[in-house]
Amino acid sequence: MKVDKVAIIGGGNLGTAIAKGLLSNNLLRASQITITRRRTSLLADLKEKGVVVTKDNCAATRGADIVLLGVKPYQLEAIVREISPELNENTILVSLATGISSEQIQSYSSVQLPIFRAMPNTAIEIGESMTCISAFNASEEQEALVVELFSQMGEAIIIPEELMAASTVLAACGIAYAMRFIRAATQGGIEIGFGSKLALQISAQTIKGAADLLIQKGTHPEDEIDKVTTPRGVTISGLNEMEHQGFSSSLIKGLLTSFNKIENGK
């Protein structure tokens, strides 16, 4: 299936990150991407690169093969109803909103559509996202196309729709949790003598290396931890103190709190 036009409805942080990801990976020409935002001046950098920028959601959707909905959940119904006249049964609709099921989204449209829910994280801008995707009323070819699209900007997998809320917490919220860890490690580095820039560089690269070890080798975190925790050593002493202070339990509780907020809407 050939893609000639992608429309991104909602040029906020995630929408612009996707547009930049599409451009940086040469997936589409800039002129094949249309993005909308009420304050189009905030998309000036994309416009300079040749991306079509507009306030008009219907004009953006018209003729698009894939429409990505990067709007807030409470805006989704109004947006789908607005653009519905421009959709047809072959238009692939991809919702980036949390908490709104594919069946709900379908009920907003007068046309039966292949609907996907996708949850990338902001690392999509540099081609390093972890994107979880669910499919509804879609063919295998359409599923493959959407996975291929997001796979060009990181890792992408199809999951059951009932796990989309969990994927939002683990992947999308998770990038913020990882950033907070790096910030804390940087602050600790300053405490033990490094300047802030050098502490950040060391902390960030160390976390990147740890992640790459697991991804490339397919090992379990504890296997890699065992390699640096020698008897009566400094690493195990530090790890044990972190656990005494609730490191793992606080992270798990944070994940569960975010998940429950999505599930309960509070």
Tab-separated table of C-alpha atoms in Angstrom:
chain	number	residue	atom	x	y	z
A	1	MET	CA	0.000	0.000	0.000
A	2	LYS	CA	1.464	3.317	-1.082
A	3	VAL	CA	1.279	6.343	1.205
A	4	ASP	CA	1.106	9.685	-0.572
A	5	LYS	CA	-0.135	11.874	2.249
A	6	VAL	CA	-0.107	11.789	6.042
A	7	ALA	CA	-2.191	14.238	8.039
A	8	ILE	CA	-1.376	14.996	11.665
A	9	ILE	CA	-4.321	16.609	13.409
A	10	GLY	CA	-2.904	18.384	16.430
A	11	GLY	CA	0.565	19.866	16.265
A	12	GLY	CA	1.376	19.696	19.969
A	13	ASN	CA	4.489	18.071	21.442
A	14	LEU	CA	3.694	14.553	20.226
A	15	GLY	CA	2.316	15.591	16.841
A	16	THR	CA	5.356	17.728	16.044
A	17	ALA	CA	7.689	15.000	17.309
A	18	ILE	CA	6.109	12.551	14.855
A	19	ALA	CA	6.369	15.040	11.998
A	20	LYS	CA	10.049	15.565	12.771
A	21	GLY	CA	10.547	11.817	13.056
A	22	LEU	CA	8.997	11.241	9.627
A	23	LEU	CA	11.253	13.909	8.157
A	24	SER	CA	14.478	12.868	9.846
A	25	ASN	CA	14.078	9.275	8.667
A	26	ASN	CA	13.178	10.315	5.102
A	27	LEU	CA	9.954	8.320	5.261
A	28	LEU	CA	8.072	11.017	3.378
A	29	ARG	CA	8.828	14.259	1.624
A	30	ALA	CA	7.941	17.316	3.664
A	31	SER	CA	5.230	18.212	1.166
A	32	GLN	CA	3.515	14.861	1.876
A	33	ILE	CA	2.957	15.793	5.513
A	34	THR	CA	0.204	18.146	6.655
A	35	ILE	CA	-0.089	19.208	10.281
A	36	THR	CA	-2.710	21.333	11.987
A	37	ARG	CA	-2.704	23.680	14.940
A	38	ARG	CA	-4.787	26.675	15.896
A	39	ARG	CA	-1.687	28.795	16.451
A	40	THR	CA	0.163	27.929	13.270
A	41	SER	CA	2.986	30.302	14.200
A	42	LEU	CA	4.155	27.653	16.658
A	43	LEU	CA	4.831	25.316	13.714
A	44	ALA	CA	7.036	27.779	11.842
A	45	ASP	CA	10.064	25.480	11.966
A	46	LEU	CA	8.131	22.672	10.251
A	47	LYS	CA	6.725	25.094	7.685
A	48	GLU	CA	10.250	26.246	6.843
A	49	LYS	CA	11.143	22.616	6.096
A	50	GLY	CA	8.276	22.345	3.611
A	51	VAL	CA	5.620	20.676	5.780
A	52	VAL	CA	2.105	21.907	5.001
A	53	VAL	CA	0.820	23.804	8.042
A	54	THR	CA	-2.822	24.786	8.436
A	55	LYS	CA	-5.610	25.492	10.932
A	56	ASP	CA	-8.126	23.622	8.765
A	57	ASN	CA	-8.551	20.025	9.958
A	58	CYS	CA	-10.816	19.058	7.054
A	59	ALA	CA	-8.424	20.425	4.437
A	60	ALA	CA	-5.568	18.573	6.117
A	61	THR	CA	-7.524	15.298	6.138
A	62	ARG	CA	-8.725	15.551	2.538
A	63	GLY	CA	-6.936	12.955	0.403
A	64	ALA	CA	-4.818	11.636	3.277
A	65	ASP	CA	-3.981	7.932	3.362
A	66	ILE	CA	-3.184	8.030	7.075
A	67	VAL	CA	-4.658	10.456	9.596
A	68	LEU	CA	-2.932	10.709	12.964
A	69	LEU	CA	-5.023	12.224	15.746
A	70	GLY	CA	-2.669	13.960	18.161
A	71	VAL	CA	-5.344	15.697	20.219
A	72	LYS	CA	-6.482	15.463	23.834
A	73	PRO	CA	-8.988	12.697	24.671
A	74	TYR	CA	-11.757	15.210	25.398
A	75	GLN	CA	-11.254	16.738	21.929
A	76	LEU	CA	-11.333	13.455	20.033
A	77	GLU	CA	-15.059	13.089	19.427
A	78	ALA	CA	-15.479	16.613	18.050
A	79	ILE	CA	-12.433	16.248	15.802
A	80	VAL	CA	-13.506	12.888	14.333
A	81	ARG	CA	-17.017	14.190	13.679
A	82	GLU	CA	-15.530	17.296	12.061
A	83	ILE	CA	-13.251	15.413	9.649
A	84	SER	CA	-15.637	12.494	9.049
A	85	PRO	CA	-16.876	13.858	5.666
A	86	GLU	CA	-13.289	13.669	4.395
A	87	LEU	CA	-12.769	10.039	5.452
A	88	ASN	CA	-13.429	6.918	3.421
A	89	GLU	CA	-13.257	3.193	4.148
A	90	ASN	CA	-9.598	3.087	3.094
A	91	THR	CA	-8.461	5.971	5.291
A	92	ILE	CA	-6.323	4.671	8.125
A	93	LEU	CA	-7.166	6.501	11.331
A	94	VAL	CA	-4.539	6.423	14.074
A	95	SER	CA	-5.485	7.782	17.490
A	96	LEU	CA	-2.736	8.901	19.833
A	97	ALA	CA	-5.203	9.720	22.625
A	98	THR	CA	-5.340	7.706	25.809
A	99	GLY	CA	-8.454	6.112	27.245
A	100	ILE	CA	-10.706	6.213	24.162
A	101	SER	CA	-11.416	2.780	22.675
A	102	SER	CA	-11.457	1.999	18.980
A	103	GLU	CA	-15.176	1.200	19.176
A	104	GLN	CA	-15.834	4.615	20.672
A	105	ILE	CA	-13.805	6.281	17.947
A	106	GLN	CA	-15.698	4.325	15.278
A	107	SER	CA	-18.999	5.539	16.740
A	108	TYR	CA	-17.929	9.130	16.057
A	109	SER	CA	-17.521	8.469	12.320
A	110	SER	CA	-20.185	7.912	9.696
A	111	VAL	CA	-17.759	5.671	7.778
A	112	GLN	CA	-16.460	2.232	8.770
A	113	LEU	CA	-12.727	2.712	9.163
A	114	PRO	CA	-9.567	0.779	9.913
A	115	ILE	CA	-8.719	2.260	13.306
A	116	PHE	CA	-5.451	2.035	15.171
A	117	ARG	CA	-4.474	3.262	18.577
A	118	ALA	CA	-0.798	4.062	18.911
A	119	MET	CA	1.204	5.166	21.903
A	120	PRO	CA	4.683	6.356	20.977
A	121	ASN	CA	6.879	8.381	23.272
A	122	THR	CA	8.645	11.648	22.532
A	123	ALA	CA	11.864	9.862	21.531
A	124	ILE	CA	10.071	9.339	18.215
A	125	GLU	CA	11.577	12.674	17.177
A	126	ILE	CA	15.033	11.070	17.044
A	127	GLY	CA	13.903	7.665	15.797
A	128	GLU	CA	14.123	5.936	19.186
A	129	SER	CA	10.491	5.570	20.269
A	130	MET	CA	8.895	2.499	21.786
A	131	THR	CA	5.480	2.497	20.132
A	132	CYS	CA	2.695	0.108	21.119
A	133	ILE	CA	-0.145	-0.274	18.614
A	134	SER	CA	-3.579	-1.905	18.625
A	135	ALA	CA	-5.672	-2.569	15.516
A	136	PHE	CA	-9.431	-2.545	14.933
A	137	ASN	CA	-11.255	-3.405	11.698
A	138	ALA	CA	-7.941	-3.438	9.847
A	139	SER	CA	-6.460	-5.793	7.288
A	140	GLU	CA	-3.106	-7.517	7.736
A	141	GLU	CA	-1.707	-5.216	5.057
A	142	GLN	CA	-2.885	-2.141	6.942
A	143	GLU	CA	-1.482	-3.480	10.211
A	144	ALA	CA	1.860	-4.110	8.541
A	145	LEU	CA	1.859	-0.601	7.078
A	146	VAL	CA	1.238	1.129	10.406
A	147	VAL	CA	3.825	-1.006	12.193
A	148	GLU	CA	6.327	-0.304	9.429
A	149	LEU	CA	5.644	3.433	9.676
A	150	PHE	CA	6.324	3.589	13.402
A	151	SER	CA	9.178	1.064	13.177
A	152	GLN	CA	11.088	3.581	11.093
A	153	MET	CA	11.055	5.843	14.152
A	154	GLY	CA	12.066	3.294	16.779
A	155	GLU	CA	10.548	-0.012	17.859
A	156	ALA	CA	6.872	-0.776	17.188
A	157	ILE	CA	4.746	-3.738	18.212
A	158	ILE	CA	1.091	-4.783	17.939
A	159	ILE	CA	-0.534	-5.483	21.308
A	160	PRO	CA	-4.104	-6.309	22.407
A	161	GLU	CA	-6.168	-3.160	22.813
A	162	GLU	CA	-6.849	-3.929	26.468
A	163	LEU	CA	-3.130	-3.334	27.150
A	164	MET	CA	-3.041	0.149	25.611
A	165	ALA	CA	-3.498	1.920	28.957
A	166	ALA	CA	-0.650	-0.104	30.431
A	167	SER	CA	1.566	0.658	27.434
A	168	THR	CA	0.899	4.368	27.894
A	169	VAL	CA	2.287	4.174	31.412
A	170	LEU	CA	5.256	1.928	30.669
A	171	ALA	CA	6.410	3.529	27.402
A	172	ALA	CA	5.034	7.062	27.129
A	173	CYS	CA	5.022	8.027	30.814
A	174	GLY	CA	8.056	5.804	31.232
A	175	ILE	CA	10.323	8.160	29.326
A	176	ALA	CA	9.613	10.835	31.945
A	177	TYR	CA	10.385	8.364	34.721
A	178	ALA	CA	13.689	7.535	33.038
A	179	MET	CA	14.489	11.246	32.716
A	180	ARG	CA	13.800	11.729	36.415
A	181	PHE	CA	16.241	8.903	37.220
A	182	ILE	CA	18.908	10.564	35.072
A	183	ARG	CA	18.272	13.893	36.783
A	184	ALA	CA	18.623	12.300	40.210
A	185	ALA	CA	21.832	10.527	39.168
A	186	THR	CA	23.161	13.839	37.867
A	187	GLN	CA	22.386	15.541	41.177
A	188	GLY	CA	24.151	12.722	42.993
A	189	GLY	CA	27.117	13.152	40.670
A	190	ILE	CA	27.332	16.808	41.612
A	191	GLU	CA	27.290	15.824	45.293
A	192	ILE	CA	30.369	13.630	44.780
A	193	GLY	CA	32.355	16.235	42.890
A	194	PHE	CA	31.390	16.495	39.200
A	195	GLY	CA	30.244	19.659	37.481
A	196	SER	CA	26.599	19.571	36.356
A	197	LYS	CA	27.281	19.190	32.614
A	198	LEU	CA	29.819	16.424	33.097
A	199	ALA	CA	27.597	14.635	35.626
A	200	LEU	CA	24.692	14.744	33.136
A	201	GLN	CA	26.864	13.435	30.293
A	202	ILE	CA	28.112	10.520	32.380
A	203	SER	CA	24.668	9.687	33.772
A	204	ALA	CA	22.864	9.820	30.430
A	205	GLN	CA	25.439	7.706	28.595
A	206	THR	CA	25.513	5.183	31.437
A	207	ILE	CA	21.732	4.727	31.231
A	208	LYS	CA	21.908	4.483	27.425
A	209	GLY	CA	24.616	1.820	27.722
A	210	ALA	CA	22.596	-0.145	30.288
A	211	ALA	CA	19.539	-0.155	28.024
A	212	ASP	CA	21.580	-1.158	24.973
A	213	LEU	CA	23.111	-4.065	26.890
A	214	LEU	CA	19.655	-5.494	27.593
A	215	ILE	CA	18.314	-4.824	24.091
A	216	GLN	CA	21.313	-6.153	22.168
A	217	LYS	CA	22.140	-9.118	24.398
A	218	GLY	CA	18.597	-10.047	25.410
A	219	THR	CA	19.666	-10.562	29.007
A	220	HIS	CA	17.738	-9.917	32.225
A	221	PRO	CA	18.661	-6.830	34.284
A	222	GLU	CA	19.687	-8.990	37.250
A	223	ASP	CA	22.178	-10.867	35.053
A	224	GLU	CA	23.942	-7.600	34.248
A	225	ILE	CA	23.668	-6.362	37.835
A	226	ASP	CA	25.383	-9.538	39.077
A	227	LYS	CA	28.416	-8.700	36.917
A	228	VAL	CA	29.103	-5.491	38.839
A	229	THR	CA	28.064	-6.480	42.355
A	230	THR	CA	31.098	-8.063	43.963
A	231	PRO	CA	31.016	-9.361	47.552
A	232	ARG	CA	31.232	-6.487	50.061
A	233	GLY	CA	31.656	-4.109	47.120
A	234	VAL	CA	30.548	-0.530	46.633
A	235	THR	CA	27.838	-1.351	44.044
A	236	ILE	CA	25.870	-3.763	46.228
A	237	SER	CA	26.133	-1.371	49.166
A	238	GLY	CA	24.632	1.418	47.076
A	239	LEU	CA	21.893	-0.814	45.643
A	240	ASN	CA	20.894	-2.093	49.043
A	241	GLU	CA	20.646	1.425	50.436
A	242	MET	CA	18.447	2.460	47.478
A	243	GLU	CA	16.157	-0.500	48.156
A	244	HIS	CA	16.020	0.334	51.884
A	245	GLN	CA	14.858	3.807	50.827
A	246	GLY	CA	12.140	2.323	48.624
A	247	PHE	CA	13.684	2.740	45.164
A	248	SER	CA	11.965	-0.164	43.382
A	249	SER	CA	8.711	0.042	45.332
A	250	SER	CA	8.353	3.792	44.692
A	251	LEU	CA	8.852	3.275	40.965
A	252	ILE	CA	6.287	0.466	40.873
A	253	LYS	CA	3.833	2.546	42.903
A	254	GLY	CA	4.332	5.447	40.497
A	255	LEU	CA	3.537	3.207	37.526
A	256	LEU	CA	0.417	1.891	39.248
A	257	THR	CA	-0.721	5.395	40.180
A	258	SER	CA	-0.458	6.542	36.566
A	259	PHE	CA	-2.223	3.400	35.359
A	260	ASN	CA	-5.077	3.793	37.828
A	261	LYS	CA	-5.536	7.405	36.788
A	262	ILE	CA	-6.037	6.300	33.170
A	263	GLU	CA	-8.326	3.436	34.145
A	264	ASN	CA	-10.441	5.420	36.593
A	265	GLY	CA	-10.277	8.770	34.851
A	266	LYS	CA	-9.134	10.514	38.023
